[in-house]
Short mmCIF file of C-alpha atoms and ligand atoms in Angstrom, two decimals:
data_model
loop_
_atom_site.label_atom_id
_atom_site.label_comp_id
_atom_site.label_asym_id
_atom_site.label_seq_id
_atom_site.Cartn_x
_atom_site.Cartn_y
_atom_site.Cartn_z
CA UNK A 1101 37.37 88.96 -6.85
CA UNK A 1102 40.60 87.98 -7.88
CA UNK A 1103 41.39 88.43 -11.64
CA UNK A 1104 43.18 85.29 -12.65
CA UNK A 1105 40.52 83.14 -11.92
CA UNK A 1106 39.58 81.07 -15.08
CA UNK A 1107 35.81 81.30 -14.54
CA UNK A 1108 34.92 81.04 -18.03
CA UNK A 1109 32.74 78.06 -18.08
CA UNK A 1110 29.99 80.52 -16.20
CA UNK A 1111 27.62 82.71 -17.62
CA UNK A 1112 27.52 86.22 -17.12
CA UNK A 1113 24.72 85.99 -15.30
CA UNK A 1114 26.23 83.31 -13.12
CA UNK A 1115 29.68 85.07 -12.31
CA UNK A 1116 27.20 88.14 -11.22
CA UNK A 1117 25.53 85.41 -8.75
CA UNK A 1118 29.09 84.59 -7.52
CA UNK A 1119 30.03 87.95 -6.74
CA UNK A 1120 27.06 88.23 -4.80
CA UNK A 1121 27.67 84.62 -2.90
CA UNK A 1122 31.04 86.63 -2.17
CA UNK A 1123 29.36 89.71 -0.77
CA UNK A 1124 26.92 88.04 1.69
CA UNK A 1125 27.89 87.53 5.21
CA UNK A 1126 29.16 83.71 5.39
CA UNK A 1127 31.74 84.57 2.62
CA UNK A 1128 32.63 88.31 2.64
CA UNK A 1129 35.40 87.73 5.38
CA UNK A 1130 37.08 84.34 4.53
CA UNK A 1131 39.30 83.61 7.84
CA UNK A 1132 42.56 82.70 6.26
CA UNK A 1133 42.04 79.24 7.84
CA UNK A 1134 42.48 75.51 5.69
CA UNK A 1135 39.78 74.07 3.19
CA UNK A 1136 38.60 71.09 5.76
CA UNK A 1137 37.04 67.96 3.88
CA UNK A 1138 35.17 65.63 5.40
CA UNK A 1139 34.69 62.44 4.28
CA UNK A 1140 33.56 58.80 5.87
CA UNK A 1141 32.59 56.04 3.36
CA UNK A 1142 34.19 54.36 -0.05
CA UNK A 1143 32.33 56.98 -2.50
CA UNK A 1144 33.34 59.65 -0.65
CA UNK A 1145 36.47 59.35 -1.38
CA UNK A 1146 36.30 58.59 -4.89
CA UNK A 1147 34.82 62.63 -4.58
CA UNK A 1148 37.26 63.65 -2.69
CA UNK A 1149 40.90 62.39 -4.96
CA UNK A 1150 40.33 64.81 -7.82
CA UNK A 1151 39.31 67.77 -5.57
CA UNK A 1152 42.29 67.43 -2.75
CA UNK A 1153 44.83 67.04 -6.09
CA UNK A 1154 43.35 70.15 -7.90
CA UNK A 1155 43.56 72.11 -4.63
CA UNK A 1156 47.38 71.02 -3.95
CA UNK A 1157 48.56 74.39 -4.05
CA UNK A 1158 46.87 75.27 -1.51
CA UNK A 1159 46.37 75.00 2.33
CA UNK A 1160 44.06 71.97 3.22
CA UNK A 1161 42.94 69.17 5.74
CA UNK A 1162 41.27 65.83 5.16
CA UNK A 1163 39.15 64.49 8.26
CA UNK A 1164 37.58 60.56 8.19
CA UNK A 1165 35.23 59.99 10.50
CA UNK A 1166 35.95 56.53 10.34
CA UNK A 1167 32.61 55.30 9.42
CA UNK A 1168 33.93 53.12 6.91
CA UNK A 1169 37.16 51.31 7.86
CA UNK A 1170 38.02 47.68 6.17
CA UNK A 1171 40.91 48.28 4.02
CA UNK A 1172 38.83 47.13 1.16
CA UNK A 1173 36.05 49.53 1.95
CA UNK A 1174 38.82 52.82 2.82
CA UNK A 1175 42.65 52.29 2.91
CA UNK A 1176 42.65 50.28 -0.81
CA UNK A 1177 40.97 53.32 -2.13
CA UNK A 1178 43.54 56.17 -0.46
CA UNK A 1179 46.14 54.26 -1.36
CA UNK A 1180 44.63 53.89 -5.46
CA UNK A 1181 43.42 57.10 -5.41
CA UNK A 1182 47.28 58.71 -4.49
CA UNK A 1183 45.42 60.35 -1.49
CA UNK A 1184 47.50 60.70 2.17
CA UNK A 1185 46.68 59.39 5.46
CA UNK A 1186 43.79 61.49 6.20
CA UNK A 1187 45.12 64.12 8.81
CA UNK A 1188 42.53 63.16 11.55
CA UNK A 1189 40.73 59.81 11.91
CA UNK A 1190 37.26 59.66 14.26
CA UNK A 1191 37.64 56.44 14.08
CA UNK A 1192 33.57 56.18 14.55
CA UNK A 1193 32.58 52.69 12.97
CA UNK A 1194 29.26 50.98 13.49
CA UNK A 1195 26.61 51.42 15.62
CA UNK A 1196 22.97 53.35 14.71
CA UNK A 1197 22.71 56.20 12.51
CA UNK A 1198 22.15 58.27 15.47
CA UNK A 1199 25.52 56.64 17.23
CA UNK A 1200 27.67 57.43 14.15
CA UNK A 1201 26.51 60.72 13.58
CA UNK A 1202 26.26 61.93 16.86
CA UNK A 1203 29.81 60.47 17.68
CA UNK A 1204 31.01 62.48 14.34
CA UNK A 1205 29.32 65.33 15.22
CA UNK A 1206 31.38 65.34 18.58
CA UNK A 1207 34.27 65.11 17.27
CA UNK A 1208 34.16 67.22 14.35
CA UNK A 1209 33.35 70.14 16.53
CA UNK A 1210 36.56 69.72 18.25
CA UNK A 1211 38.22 69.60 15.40
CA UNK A 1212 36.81 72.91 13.81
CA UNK A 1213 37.37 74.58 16.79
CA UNK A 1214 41.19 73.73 16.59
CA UNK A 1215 41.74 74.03 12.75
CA UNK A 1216 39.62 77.02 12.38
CA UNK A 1217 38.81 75.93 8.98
CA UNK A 1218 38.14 78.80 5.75
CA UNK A 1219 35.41 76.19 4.85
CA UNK A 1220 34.51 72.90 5.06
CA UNK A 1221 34.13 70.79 2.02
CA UNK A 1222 31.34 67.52 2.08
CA UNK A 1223 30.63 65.19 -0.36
CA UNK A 1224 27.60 63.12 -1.56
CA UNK A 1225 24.96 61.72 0.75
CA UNK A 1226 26.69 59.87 3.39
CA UNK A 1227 26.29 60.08 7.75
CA UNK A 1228 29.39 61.74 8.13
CA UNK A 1229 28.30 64.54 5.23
CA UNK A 1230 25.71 65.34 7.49
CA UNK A 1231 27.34 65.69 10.78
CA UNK A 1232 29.65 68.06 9.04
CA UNK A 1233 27.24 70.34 7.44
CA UNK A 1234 25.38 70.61 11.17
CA UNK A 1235 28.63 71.10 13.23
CA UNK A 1236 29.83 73.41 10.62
CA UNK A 1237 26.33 75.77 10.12
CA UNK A 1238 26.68 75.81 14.15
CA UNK A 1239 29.78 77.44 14.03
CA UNK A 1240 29.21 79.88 11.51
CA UNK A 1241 31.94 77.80 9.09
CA UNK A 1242 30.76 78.39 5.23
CA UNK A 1243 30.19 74.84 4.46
CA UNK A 1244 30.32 73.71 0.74
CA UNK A 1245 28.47 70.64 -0.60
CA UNK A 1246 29.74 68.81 -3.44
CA UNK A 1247 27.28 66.75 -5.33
CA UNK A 1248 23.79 68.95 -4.22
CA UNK A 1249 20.77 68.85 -5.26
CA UNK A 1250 19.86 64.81 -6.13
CA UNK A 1251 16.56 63.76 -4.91
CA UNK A 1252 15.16 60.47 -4.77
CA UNK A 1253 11.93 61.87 -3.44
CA UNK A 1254 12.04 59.08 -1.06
CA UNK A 1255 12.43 59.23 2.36
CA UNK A 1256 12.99 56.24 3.60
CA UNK A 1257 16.30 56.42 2.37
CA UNK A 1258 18.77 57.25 4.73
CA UNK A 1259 20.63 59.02 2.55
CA UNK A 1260 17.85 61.12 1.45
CA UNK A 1261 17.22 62.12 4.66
CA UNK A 1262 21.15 63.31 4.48
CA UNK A 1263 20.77 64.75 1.49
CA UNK A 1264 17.65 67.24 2.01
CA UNK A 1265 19.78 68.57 5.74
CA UNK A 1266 22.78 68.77 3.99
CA UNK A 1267 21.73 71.08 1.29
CA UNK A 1268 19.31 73.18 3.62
CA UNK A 1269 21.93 74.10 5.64
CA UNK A 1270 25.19 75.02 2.91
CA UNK A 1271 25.92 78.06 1.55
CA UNK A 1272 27.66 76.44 -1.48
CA UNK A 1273 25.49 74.00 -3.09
CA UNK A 1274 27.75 72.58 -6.13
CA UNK A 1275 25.36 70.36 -8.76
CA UNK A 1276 26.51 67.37 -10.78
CA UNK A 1277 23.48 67.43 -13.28
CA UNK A 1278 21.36 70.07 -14.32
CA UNK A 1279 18.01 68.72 -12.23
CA UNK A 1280 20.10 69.45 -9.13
CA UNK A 1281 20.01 73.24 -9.69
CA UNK A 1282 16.05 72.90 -10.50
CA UNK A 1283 15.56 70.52 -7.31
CA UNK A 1284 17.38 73.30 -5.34
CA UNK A 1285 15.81 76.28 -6.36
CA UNK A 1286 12.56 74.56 -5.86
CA UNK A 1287 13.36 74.28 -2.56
CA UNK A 1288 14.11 77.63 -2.26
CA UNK A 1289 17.47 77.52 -2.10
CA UNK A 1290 19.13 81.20 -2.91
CA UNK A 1291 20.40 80.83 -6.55
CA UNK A 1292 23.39 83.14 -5.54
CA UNK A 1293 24.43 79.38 -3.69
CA UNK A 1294 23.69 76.85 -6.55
CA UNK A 1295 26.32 76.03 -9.09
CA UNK A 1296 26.38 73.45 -11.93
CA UNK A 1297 30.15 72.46 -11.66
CA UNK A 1298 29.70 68.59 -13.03
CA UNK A 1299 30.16 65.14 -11.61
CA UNK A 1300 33.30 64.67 -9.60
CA UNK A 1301 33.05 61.39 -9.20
CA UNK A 1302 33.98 61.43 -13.35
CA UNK A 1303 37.01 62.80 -12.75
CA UNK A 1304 38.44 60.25 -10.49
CA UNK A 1305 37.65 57.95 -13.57
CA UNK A 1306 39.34 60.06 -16.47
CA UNK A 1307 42.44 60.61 -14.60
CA UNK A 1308 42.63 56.44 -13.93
CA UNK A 1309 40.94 55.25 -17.32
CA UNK A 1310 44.65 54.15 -18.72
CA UNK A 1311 44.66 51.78 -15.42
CA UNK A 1312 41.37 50.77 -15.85
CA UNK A 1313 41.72 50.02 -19.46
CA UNK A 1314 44.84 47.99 -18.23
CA UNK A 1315 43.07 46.00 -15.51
CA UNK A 1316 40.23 45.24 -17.69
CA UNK A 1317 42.71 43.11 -20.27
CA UNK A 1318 44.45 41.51 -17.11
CA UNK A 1319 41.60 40.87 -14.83
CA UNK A 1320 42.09 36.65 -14.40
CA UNK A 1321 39.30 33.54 -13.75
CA UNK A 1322 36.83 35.66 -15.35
CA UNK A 1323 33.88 33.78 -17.57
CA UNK A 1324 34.30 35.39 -21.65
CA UNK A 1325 30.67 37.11 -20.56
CA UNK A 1326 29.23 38.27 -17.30
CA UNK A 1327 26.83 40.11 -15.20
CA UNK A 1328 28.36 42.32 -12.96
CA UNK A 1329 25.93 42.28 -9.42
CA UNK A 1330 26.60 44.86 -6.65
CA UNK A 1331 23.68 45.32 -3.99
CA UNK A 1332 23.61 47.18 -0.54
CA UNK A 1333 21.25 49.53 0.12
CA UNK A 1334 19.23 48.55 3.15
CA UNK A 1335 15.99 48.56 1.45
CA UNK A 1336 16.89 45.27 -0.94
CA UNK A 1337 19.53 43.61 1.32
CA UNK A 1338 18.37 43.97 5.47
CA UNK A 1339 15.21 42.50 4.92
CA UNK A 1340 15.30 38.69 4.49
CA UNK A 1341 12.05 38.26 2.35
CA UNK A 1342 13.49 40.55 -0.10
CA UNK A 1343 16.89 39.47 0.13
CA UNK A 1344 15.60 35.48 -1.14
CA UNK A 1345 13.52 37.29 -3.89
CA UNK A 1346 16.69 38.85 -5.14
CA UNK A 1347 18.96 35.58 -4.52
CA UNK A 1348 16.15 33.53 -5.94
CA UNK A 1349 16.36 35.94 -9.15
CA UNK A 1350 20.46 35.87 -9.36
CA UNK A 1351 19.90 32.07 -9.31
CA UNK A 1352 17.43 32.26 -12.49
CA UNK A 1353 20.04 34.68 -14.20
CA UNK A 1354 23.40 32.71 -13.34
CA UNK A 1355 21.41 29.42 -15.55
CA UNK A 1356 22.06 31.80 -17.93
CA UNK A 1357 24.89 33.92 -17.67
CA UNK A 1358 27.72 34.00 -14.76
CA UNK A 1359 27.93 36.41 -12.74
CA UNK A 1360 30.45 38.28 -10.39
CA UNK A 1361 29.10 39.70 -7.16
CA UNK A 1362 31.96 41.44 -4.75
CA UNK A 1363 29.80 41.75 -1.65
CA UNK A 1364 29.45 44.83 -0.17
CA UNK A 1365 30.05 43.63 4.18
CA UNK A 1366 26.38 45.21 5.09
CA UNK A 1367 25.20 42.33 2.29
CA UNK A 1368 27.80 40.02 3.20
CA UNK A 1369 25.96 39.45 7.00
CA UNK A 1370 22.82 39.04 5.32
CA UNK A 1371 23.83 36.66 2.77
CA UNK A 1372 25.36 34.81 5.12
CA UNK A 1373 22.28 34.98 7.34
CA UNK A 1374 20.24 33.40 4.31
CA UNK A 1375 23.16 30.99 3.78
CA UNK A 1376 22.37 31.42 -0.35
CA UNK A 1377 25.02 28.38 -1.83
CA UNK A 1378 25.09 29.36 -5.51
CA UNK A 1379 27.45 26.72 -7.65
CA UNK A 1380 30.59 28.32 -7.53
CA UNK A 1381 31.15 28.37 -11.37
CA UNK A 1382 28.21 30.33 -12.18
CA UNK A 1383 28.23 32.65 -9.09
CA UNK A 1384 31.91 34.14 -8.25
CA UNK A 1385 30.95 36.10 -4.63
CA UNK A 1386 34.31 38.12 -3.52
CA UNK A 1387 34.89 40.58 -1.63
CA UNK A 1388 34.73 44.52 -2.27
CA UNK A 1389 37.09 45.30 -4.51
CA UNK A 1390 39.28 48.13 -5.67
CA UNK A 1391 38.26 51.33 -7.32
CA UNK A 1392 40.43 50.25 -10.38
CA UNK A 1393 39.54 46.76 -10.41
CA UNK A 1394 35.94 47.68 -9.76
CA UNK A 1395 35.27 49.76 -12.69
CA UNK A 1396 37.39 47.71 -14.43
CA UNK A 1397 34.85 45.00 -14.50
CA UNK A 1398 31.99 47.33 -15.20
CA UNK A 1399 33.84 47.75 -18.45
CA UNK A 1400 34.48 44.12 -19.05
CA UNK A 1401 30.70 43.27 -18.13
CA UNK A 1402 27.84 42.50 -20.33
CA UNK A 1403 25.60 44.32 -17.63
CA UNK A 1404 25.66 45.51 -14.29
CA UNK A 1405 23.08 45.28 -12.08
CA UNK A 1406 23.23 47.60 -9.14
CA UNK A 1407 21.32 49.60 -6.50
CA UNK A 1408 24.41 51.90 -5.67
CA UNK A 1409 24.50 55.46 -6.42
CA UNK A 1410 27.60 55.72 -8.39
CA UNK A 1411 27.55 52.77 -10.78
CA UNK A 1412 24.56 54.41 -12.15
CA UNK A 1413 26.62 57.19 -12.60
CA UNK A 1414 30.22 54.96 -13.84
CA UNK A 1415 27.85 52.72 -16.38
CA UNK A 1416 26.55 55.88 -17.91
CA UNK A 1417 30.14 57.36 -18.49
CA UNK A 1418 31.44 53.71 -19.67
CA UNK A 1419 27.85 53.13 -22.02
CA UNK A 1420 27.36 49.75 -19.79
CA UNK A 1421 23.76 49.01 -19.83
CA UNK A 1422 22.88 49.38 -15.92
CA UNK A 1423 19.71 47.49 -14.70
CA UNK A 1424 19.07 49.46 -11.23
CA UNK A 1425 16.98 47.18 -8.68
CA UNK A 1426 15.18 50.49 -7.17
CA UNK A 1427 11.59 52.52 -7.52
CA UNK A 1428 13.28 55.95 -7.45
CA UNK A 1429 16.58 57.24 -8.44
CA UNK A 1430 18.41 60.42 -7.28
CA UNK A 1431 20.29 60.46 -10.47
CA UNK A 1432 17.73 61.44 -13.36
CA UNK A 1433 20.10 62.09 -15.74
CA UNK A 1434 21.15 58.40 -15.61
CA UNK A 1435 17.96 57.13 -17.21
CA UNK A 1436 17.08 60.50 -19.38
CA UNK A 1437 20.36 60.04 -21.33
CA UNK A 1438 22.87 57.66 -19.70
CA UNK A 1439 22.42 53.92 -20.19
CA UNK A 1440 20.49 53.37 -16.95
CA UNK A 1441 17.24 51.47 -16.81
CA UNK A 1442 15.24 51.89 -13.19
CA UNK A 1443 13.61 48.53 -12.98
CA UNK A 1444 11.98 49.19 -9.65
CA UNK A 1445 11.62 46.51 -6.38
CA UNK A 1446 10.69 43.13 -8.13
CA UNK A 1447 14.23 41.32 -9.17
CA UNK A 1448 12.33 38.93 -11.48
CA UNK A 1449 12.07 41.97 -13.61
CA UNK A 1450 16.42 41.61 -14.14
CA UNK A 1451 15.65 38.62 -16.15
CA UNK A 1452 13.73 40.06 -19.01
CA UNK A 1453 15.88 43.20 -19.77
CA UNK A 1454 18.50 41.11 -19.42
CA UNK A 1455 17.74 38.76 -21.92
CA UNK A 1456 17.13 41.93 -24.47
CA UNK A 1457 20.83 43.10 -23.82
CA UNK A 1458 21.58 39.40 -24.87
CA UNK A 1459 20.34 40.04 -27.65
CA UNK A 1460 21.52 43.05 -28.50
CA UNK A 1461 19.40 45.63 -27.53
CA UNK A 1462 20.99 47.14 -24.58
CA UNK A 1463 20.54 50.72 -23.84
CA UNK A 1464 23.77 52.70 -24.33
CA UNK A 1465 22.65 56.56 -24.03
CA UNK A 1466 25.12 59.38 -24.07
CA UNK A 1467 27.58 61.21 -21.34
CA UNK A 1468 25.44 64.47 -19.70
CA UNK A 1469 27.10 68.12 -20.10
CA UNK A 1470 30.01 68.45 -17.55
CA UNK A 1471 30.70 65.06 -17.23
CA UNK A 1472 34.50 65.59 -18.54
CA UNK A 1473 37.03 64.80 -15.63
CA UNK A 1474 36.98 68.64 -15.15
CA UNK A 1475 34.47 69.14 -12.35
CA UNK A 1476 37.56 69.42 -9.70
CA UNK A 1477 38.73 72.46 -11.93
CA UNK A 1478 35.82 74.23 -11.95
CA UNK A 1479 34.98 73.92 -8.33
CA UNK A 1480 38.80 75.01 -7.77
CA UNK A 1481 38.30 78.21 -9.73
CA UNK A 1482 34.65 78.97 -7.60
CA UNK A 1483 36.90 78.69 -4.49
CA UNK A 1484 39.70 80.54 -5.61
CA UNK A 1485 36.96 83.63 -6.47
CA UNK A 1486 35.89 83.39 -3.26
CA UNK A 1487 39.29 83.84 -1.52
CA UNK A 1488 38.88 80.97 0.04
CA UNK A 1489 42.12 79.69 -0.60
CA UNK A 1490 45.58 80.03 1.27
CA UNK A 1491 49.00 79.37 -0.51
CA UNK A 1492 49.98 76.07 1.20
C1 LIG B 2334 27.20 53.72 3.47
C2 LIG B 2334 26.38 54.94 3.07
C3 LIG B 2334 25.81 54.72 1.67
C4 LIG B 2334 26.89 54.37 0.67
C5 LIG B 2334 27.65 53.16 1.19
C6 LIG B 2334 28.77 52.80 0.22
C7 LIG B 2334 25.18 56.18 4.84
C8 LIG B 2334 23.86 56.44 5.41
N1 LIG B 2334 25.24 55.16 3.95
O1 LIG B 2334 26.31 52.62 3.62
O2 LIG B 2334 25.17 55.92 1.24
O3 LIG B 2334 26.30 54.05 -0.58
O4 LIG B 2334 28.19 53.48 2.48
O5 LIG B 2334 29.44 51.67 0.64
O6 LIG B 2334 26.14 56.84 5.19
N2 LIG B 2334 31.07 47.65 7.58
C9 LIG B 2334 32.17 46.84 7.63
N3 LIG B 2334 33.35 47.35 7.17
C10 LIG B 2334 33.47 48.60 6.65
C11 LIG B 2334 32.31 49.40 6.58
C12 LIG B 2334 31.11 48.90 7.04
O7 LIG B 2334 32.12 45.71 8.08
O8 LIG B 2334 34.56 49.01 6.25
C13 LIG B 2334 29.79 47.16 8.11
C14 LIG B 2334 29.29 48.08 9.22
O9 LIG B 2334 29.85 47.78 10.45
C15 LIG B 2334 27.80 47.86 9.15
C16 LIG B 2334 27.57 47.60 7.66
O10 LIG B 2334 28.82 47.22 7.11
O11 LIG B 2334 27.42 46.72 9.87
C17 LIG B 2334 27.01 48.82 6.98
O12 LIG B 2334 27.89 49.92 7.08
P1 LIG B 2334 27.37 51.43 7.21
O13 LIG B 2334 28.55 52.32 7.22
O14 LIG B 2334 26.39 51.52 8.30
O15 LIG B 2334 26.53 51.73 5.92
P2 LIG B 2334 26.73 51.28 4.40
O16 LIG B 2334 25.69 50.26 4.09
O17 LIG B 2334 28.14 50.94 4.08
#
């Protein structure tokens, strides 16, 4: 292993584990080729920034599948997040889960056979994280998942679903929390593969706090107090019974507070389907926004309530109170010590804890371990000690 690795922020015992990840068979011969990351939807990215500008040194490829394309939803955030063009786009949008991952799959393959990659890096829980990981274990390409190990426990999630094949099939399975290790290693996963590196997604808003802070003082037409709404997963928003439900609860909460809802365009359709006509001064619907204007609002906002994975994560770091409209959450450590409250399915239930942050008594909870703006480091370092990376 090479010396000059700063792998201090591992145990003894967990440097010994690394030199035996480098000794087994999918890392004792790197190939020489380019780190490969694959990436296909906005929070993706927000992973990817601090990883691609820690690895800068060194030889490496970014691949879009294309999944997510609107320039609010993709090119805003490359642009924000001081990433490049990505080198290839799939340019797969729409369609099933089955369309968009077998479509991905297809052309991923072609792609690792041409770029020969040392490994491929995926993020999070997304379609095109999964296509990777199965293309990639079928070629006998190490494949490296950042942000392993969150469960839900439910799997009618989608993104569950992506999250259990994902990790099965890595051989580096990087943790943001703690519980991700223990979720892992209940599932059997070798512990020589499962590292505690920290959230990523943190780092992305350390490095652009200054430009948050700024955009939260400029941010115009905004009421003095607000809720901050941001729904999409399909459970709340595809069906139309539970989409009234939630409107019919936003309506109950904007008599008392306004709120500001950028619509996410999966929620958009079904909104627009329901034809919900809030009054425009108590409601402001816009589109998605920015990854700097986005958080900067969390910041600004009395509350947000959410169902996304990573405002859970953004409200903890920022000490937002974050109702979360969901029975299960992948994210543990949100609740345990961040500011997060799980509310479960029924949105009259925003009301109430809402009204107890009016009054003061919002939950504010504390930042987990390795939460720091770090996590890119660390990660760097593991893949440096395993030779996996080329001078660029
Ligand atoms: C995807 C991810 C989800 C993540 C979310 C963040 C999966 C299984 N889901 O869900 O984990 O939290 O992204 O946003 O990968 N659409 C547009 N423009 C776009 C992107 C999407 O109009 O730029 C439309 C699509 O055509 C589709 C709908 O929005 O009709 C949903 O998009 P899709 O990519 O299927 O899933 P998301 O709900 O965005």
């Amino acid at each position: 292993m090479t010396e000059a690795v700063d792998l201090s922020f591992l145990s003894p015992e967990e440097r010994g584990l690394l030199e035996r990840l480098h000794a087994s068979p999918r890392f004792a011969a790197p190939n020489g080729g380019p780190l490969v990351h694959i990436v296909g939807a906005r929070p993706n990215f927000v992973k990817l920034a601090p990883l691609f500008h820690a690895l800068a040194p060194y030889r490496q490829k970014v691949i879009h599948s294309g999944q997510h394309y609107d320039r609010s939803m993709s090119g805003s955030f490359f642009e924000i997040l001081d990433l490049p063009e990505p080198d290839l786009n799939l340019s797969v949008a729409g369609g099933s889960h089955a369309e968009q991952t077998a479509k991905t799959m297809i052309g991923l393959e072609q792609a690792f056979a041409a770029e020969r990659p040392a490994a491929v890096i995926v993020y999070g829980d997304v379609n095109s994280t999964l296509a990777a990981s199965l293309v990639a274990a079928k070629m006998h390409i190490p494949a490296i998942h950042v942000e392993a190990g969150l469960r839900s426990g439910d799997r009618d999630m989608p993104e569950e679903i992506n999250r259990l094949v994902t990790d099965r099939l890595s051989d580096l399975l990087l943790t943001p929390s703690r519980d991700g290790n223990a979720n892992l290693l209940n599932e059997g996963a070798a512990p020589e593969s499962v590292m505690f590196v920290g959230n990523i997604m943190i780092d992305t808003l350390v490095r652009l706090l200054p430009k948050i802070e700024q955009a939260a003082t400029e941010l115009e037409g905004l009421p003095e107090r607000f809720v901050l709404v941001t729904l999409h997963r399909p459970s709340n928003v595809d069906d139309t019974a539970s989409l009234a439900r939630i409107t019919a609860a936003l309506d109950d909460i904007a008599a008392k507070v306004p709120i500001v809802f950028p619509v996410h365009p999966r929620t958009r359709a079904k909104l627009d389907e329901l034809g919900w006509a809030p009054p425009a001064d108590r409601v402001t619907l816009g589109e998605p926004l920015d990854y700097v204007s986005f958080v900067a609002l969390q910041k600004r906002s009395l509350a947000v309530v959410t169902d996304s994975g990573g405002v859970q994560e953004e409200t903890t770091f920022l000490g937002r109170p974050c109702l979360t409209l969901r029975t299960t959450t992948e994210r543990p450590v949100t609740v345990d010590s961040g500011s997060n409250i799980l509310l479960g399915d029924d949105p009259a239930s925003i009301l109430p804890e809402l009204e107890k942050i009016l009054s003061g008594q919002g939950k504010a909870g504390s930042v987990p371990e390795f939460w720091d703006g770090k996590t890119a480091y660390r990660i760097r370092a593991i893949l440096e000690g395993l030779d996996l990376c080329q001078p660029a």
